[in-house]
XYZ file of C-alpha atoms in Angstrom:
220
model
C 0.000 0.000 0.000
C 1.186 3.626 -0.767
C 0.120 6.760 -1.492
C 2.911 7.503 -3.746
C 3.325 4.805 -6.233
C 3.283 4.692 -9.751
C 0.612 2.026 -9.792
C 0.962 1.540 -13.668
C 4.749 1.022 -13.600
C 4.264 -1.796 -11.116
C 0.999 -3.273 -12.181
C 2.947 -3.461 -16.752
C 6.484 -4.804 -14.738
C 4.248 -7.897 -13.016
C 2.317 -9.094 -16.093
C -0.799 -6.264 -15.731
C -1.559 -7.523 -12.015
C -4.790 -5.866 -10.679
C -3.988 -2.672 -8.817
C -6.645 -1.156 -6.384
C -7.519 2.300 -5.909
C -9.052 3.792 -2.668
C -10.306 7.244 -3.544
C -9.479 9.977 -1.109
C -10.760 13.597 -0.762
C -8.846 15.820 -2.521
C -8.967 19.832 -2.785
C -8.012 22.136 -5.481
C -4.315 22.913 -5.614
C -2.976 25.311 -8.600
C 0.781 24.541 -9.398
C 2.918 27.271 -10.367
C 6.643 26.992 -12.144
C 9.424 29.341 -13.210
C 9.422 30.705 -16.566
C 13.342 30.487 -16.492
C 15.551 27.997 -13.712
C 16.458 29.905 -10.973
C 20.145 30.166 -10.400
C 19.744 30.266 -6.638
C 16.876 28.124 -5.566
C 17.634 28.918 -1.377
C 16.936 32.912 -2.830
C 14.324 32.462 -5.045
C 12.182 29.998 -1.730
C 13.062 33.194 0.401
C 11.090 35.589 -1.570
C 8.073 33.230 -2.577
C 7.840 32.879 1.552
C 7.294 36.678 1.688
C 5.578 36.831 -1.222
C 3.081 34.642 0.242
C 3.407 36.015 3.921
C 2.721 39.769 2.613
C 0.513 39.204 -0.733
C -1.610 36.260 0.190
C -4.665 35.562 2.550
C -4.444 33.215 6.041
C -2.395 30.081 5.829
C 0.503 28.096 6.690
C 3.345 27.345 4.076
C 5.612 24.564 4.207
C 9.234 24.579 2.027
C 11.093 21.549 0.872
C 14.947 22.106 1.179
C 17.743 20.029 1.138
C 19.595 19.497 4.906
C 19.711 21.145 8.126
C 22.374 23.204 6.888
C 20.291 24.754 4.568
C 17.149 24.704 6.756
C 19.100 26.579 9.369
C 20.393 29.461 7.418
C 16.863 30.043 5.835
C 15.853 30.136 9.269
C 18.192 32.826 9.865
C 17.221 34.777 6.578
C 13.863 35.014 7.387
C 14.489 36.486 10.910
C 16.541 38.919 9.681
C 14.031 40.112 6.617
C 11.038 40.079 9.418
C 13.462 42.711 11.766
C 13.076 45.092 8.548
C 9.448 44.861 8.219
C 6.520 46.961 10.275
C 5.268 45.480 13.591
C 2.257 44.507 12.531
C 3.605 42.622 9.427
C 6.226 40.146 11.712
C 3.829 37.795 12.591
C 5.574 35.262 11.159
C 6.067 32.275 12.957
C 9.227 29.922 11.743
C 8.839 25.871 12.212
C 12.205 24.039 11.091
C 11.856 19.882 11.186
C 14.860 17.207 9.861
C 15.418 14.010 11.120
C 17.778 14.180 13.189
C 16.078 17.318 15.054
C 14.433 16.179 18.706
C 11.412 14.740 18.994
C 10.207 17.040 21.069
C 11.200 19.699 18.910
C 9.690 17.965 15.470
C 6.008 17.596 17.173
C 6.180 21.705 16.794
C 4.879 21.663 13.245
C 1.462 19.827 14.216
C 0.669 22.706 16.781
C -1.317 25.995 15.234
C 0.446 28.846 14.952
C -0.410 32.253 17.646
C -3.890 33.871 16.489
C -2.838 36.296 13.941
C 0.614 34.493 13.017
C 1.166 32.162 9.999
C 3.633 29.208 10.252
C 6.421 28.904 7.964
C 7.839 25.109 8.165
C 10.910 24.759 7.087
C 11.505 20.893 6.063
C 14.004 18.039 4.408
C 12.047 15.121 2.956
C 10.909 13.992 5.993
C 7.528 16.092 5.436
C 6.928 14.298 2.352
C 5.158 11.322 2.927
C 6.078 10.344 6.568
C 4.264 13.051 8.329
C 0.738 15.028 7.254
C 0.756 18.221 8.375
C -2.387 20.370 9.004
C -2.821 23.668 8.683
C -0.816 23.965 4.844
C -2.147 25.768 2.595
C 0.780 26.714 0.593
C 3.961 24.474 -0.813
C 7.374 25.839 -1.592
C 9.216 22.994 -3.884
C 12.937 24.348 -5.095
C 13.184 20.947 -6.911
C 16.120 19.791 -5.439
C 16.590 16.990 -2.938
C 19.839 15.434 -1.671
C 20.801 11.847 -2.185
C 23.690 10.066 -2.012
C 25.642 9.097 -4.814
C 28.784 6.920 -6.274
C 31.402 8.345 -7.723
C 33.285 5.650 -9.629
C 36.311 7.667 -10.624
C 37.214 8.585 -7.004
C 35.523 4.913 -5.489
C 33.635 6.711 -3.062
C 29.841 7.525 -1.887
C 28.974 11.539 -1.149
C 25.396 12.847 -0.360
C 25.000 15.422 -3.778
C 22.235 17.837 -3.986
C 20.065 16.232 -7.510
C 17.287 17.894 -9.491
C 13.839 15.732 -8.484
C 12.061 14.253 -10.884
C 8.191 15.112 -12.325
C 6.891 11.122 -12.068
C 3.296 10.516 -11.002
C 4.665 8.913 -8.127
C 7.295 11.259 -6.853
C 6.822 11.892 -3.290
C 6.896 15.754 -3.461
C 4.293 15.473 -6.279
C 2.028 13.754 -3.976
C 2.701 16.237 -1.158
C 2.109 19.092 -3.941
C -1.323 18.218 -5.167
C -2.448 16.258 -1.770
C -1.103 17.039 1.750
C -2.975 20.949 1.407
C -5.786 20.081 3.494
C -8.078 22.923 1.845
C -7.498 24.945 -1.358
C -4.374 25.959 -2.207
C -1.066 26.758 -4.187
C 2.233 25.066 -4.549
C 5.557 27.187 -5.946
C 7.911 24.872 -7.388
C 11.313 26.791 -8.450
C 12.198 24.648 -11.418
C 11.234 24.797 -15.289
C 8.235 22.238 -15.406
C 10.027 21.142 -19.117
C 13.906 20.606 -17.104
C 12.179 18.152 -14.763
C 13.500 14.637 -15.404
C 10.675 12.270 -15.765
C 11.771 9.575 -13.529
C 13.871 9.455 -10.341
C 17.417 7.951 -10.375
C 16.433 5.133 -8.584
C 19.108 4.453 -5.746
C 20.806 1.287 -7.583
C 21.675 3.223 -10.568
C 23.815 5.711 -7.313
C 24.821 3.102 -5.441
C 28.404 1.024 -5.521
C 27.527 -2.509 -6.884
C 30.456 -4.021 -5.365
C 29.174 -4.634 -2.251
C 25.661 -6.270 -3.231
C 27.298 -8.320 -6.205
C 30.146 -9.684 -3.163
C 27.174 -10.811 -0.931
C 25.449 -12.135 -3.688
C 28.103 -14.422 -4.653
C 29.163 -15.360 -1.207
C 25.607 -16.642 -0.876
C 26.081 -19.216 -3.437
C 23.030 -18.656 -4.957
């Protein structure tokens, strides 16, 4: 069971077997992408937040980055743009969440912002499919994710930041058009036409070396 797989990928690759659909309730969600790539994606999510925060009506927004690095210094941005802006416009209310952030700390993003505040949540891909968030109303996608990778020339594995990919069953699709629990927009910083269509699946990153060794130690 999952919410975001390319049923008809699966269902071809194991001789057409029967796939079954459980409708859920979905709300209107317009998608909106660059007319040109933008060269810094951290800069371009910074101004759609106060775009939004300035320009639009009530509502939280949540942004996909990369890492708590970047997460953090976002966090920082933002405070320092709100320290320029009126009193009565800083009611802005900033929610970061990454794995390896507390617990105690990560349960912030389910509680409801201060009457009169809006939520900003700043998150890796851990707010894509493994948590639901209430409250969203507007998506921030740069279209970059960070994965890790093999470099055969140097024989070593790195975490990379990668374009993501405009399949059905991409998890930040899902999130885009489903996990805005009323009507809403999603911003995604990347030319709709540059997206790749499928994911680099994790095999074609990975070093083979190790898998094929255990294979044939196995004796299969």
């Amino acid at each position: 069971m999952s919410a975001s797989l390319d049923a008809r990928l699966f269902s071809e690759y194991f001789g057409g077997a029967r796939a079954v659909h459980v409708e859920g309730r979905q709300h209107h969600v317009d998608v909106f992408y660059t007319l040109h790539a933008e060269t810094d994606y951290v800069d371009a999510a910074l101004i759609t937040i106060f775009q939004i925060h300035l320009e639009e009506g009530p509502g939280d927004i949540l942004v996909f980055l990369t890492g708590q690095e970047e997460i953090e210094g976002v966090e920082r941005l933002v405070q320092e743009q709100l320290q320029k802006l009126p009193e009565e416009r800083k009611k802005l209310l900033t929610v970061p969440i990454f794995s390896s952030l507390p617990s105690e700390k990560q349960m912030r993003v389910f509680m409801p912002a201060p009457a009169g505040y809006r939520k900003v949540i700043l998150a890796t891909n851990i707010a894509e499919t493994s948590v639901t968030i209430p409250g969203i109303k507007f998506v921030i996608d740069p279209g970059f994710v960070k994965a890790r990778s093999y470099d055969p020339v140097k024989g070593m594995e790195s975490l990379i930041i990668i374009p993501t990919s405009k399949s059905p069953g991409s998890s930040k699709e899902v999130v885009d058009v489903q996990a805005v629990k009323d009507q809403g927009s999603a911003f995604d910083s990347t030319q709709r036409v540059n997206l790749r269509s499928l994911r680099i699946q994790q095999s074609q990153r990975s070093n083979g070396a190790t898998s094929l060794m255990l294979f044939c130690s196995s004796r299969l």
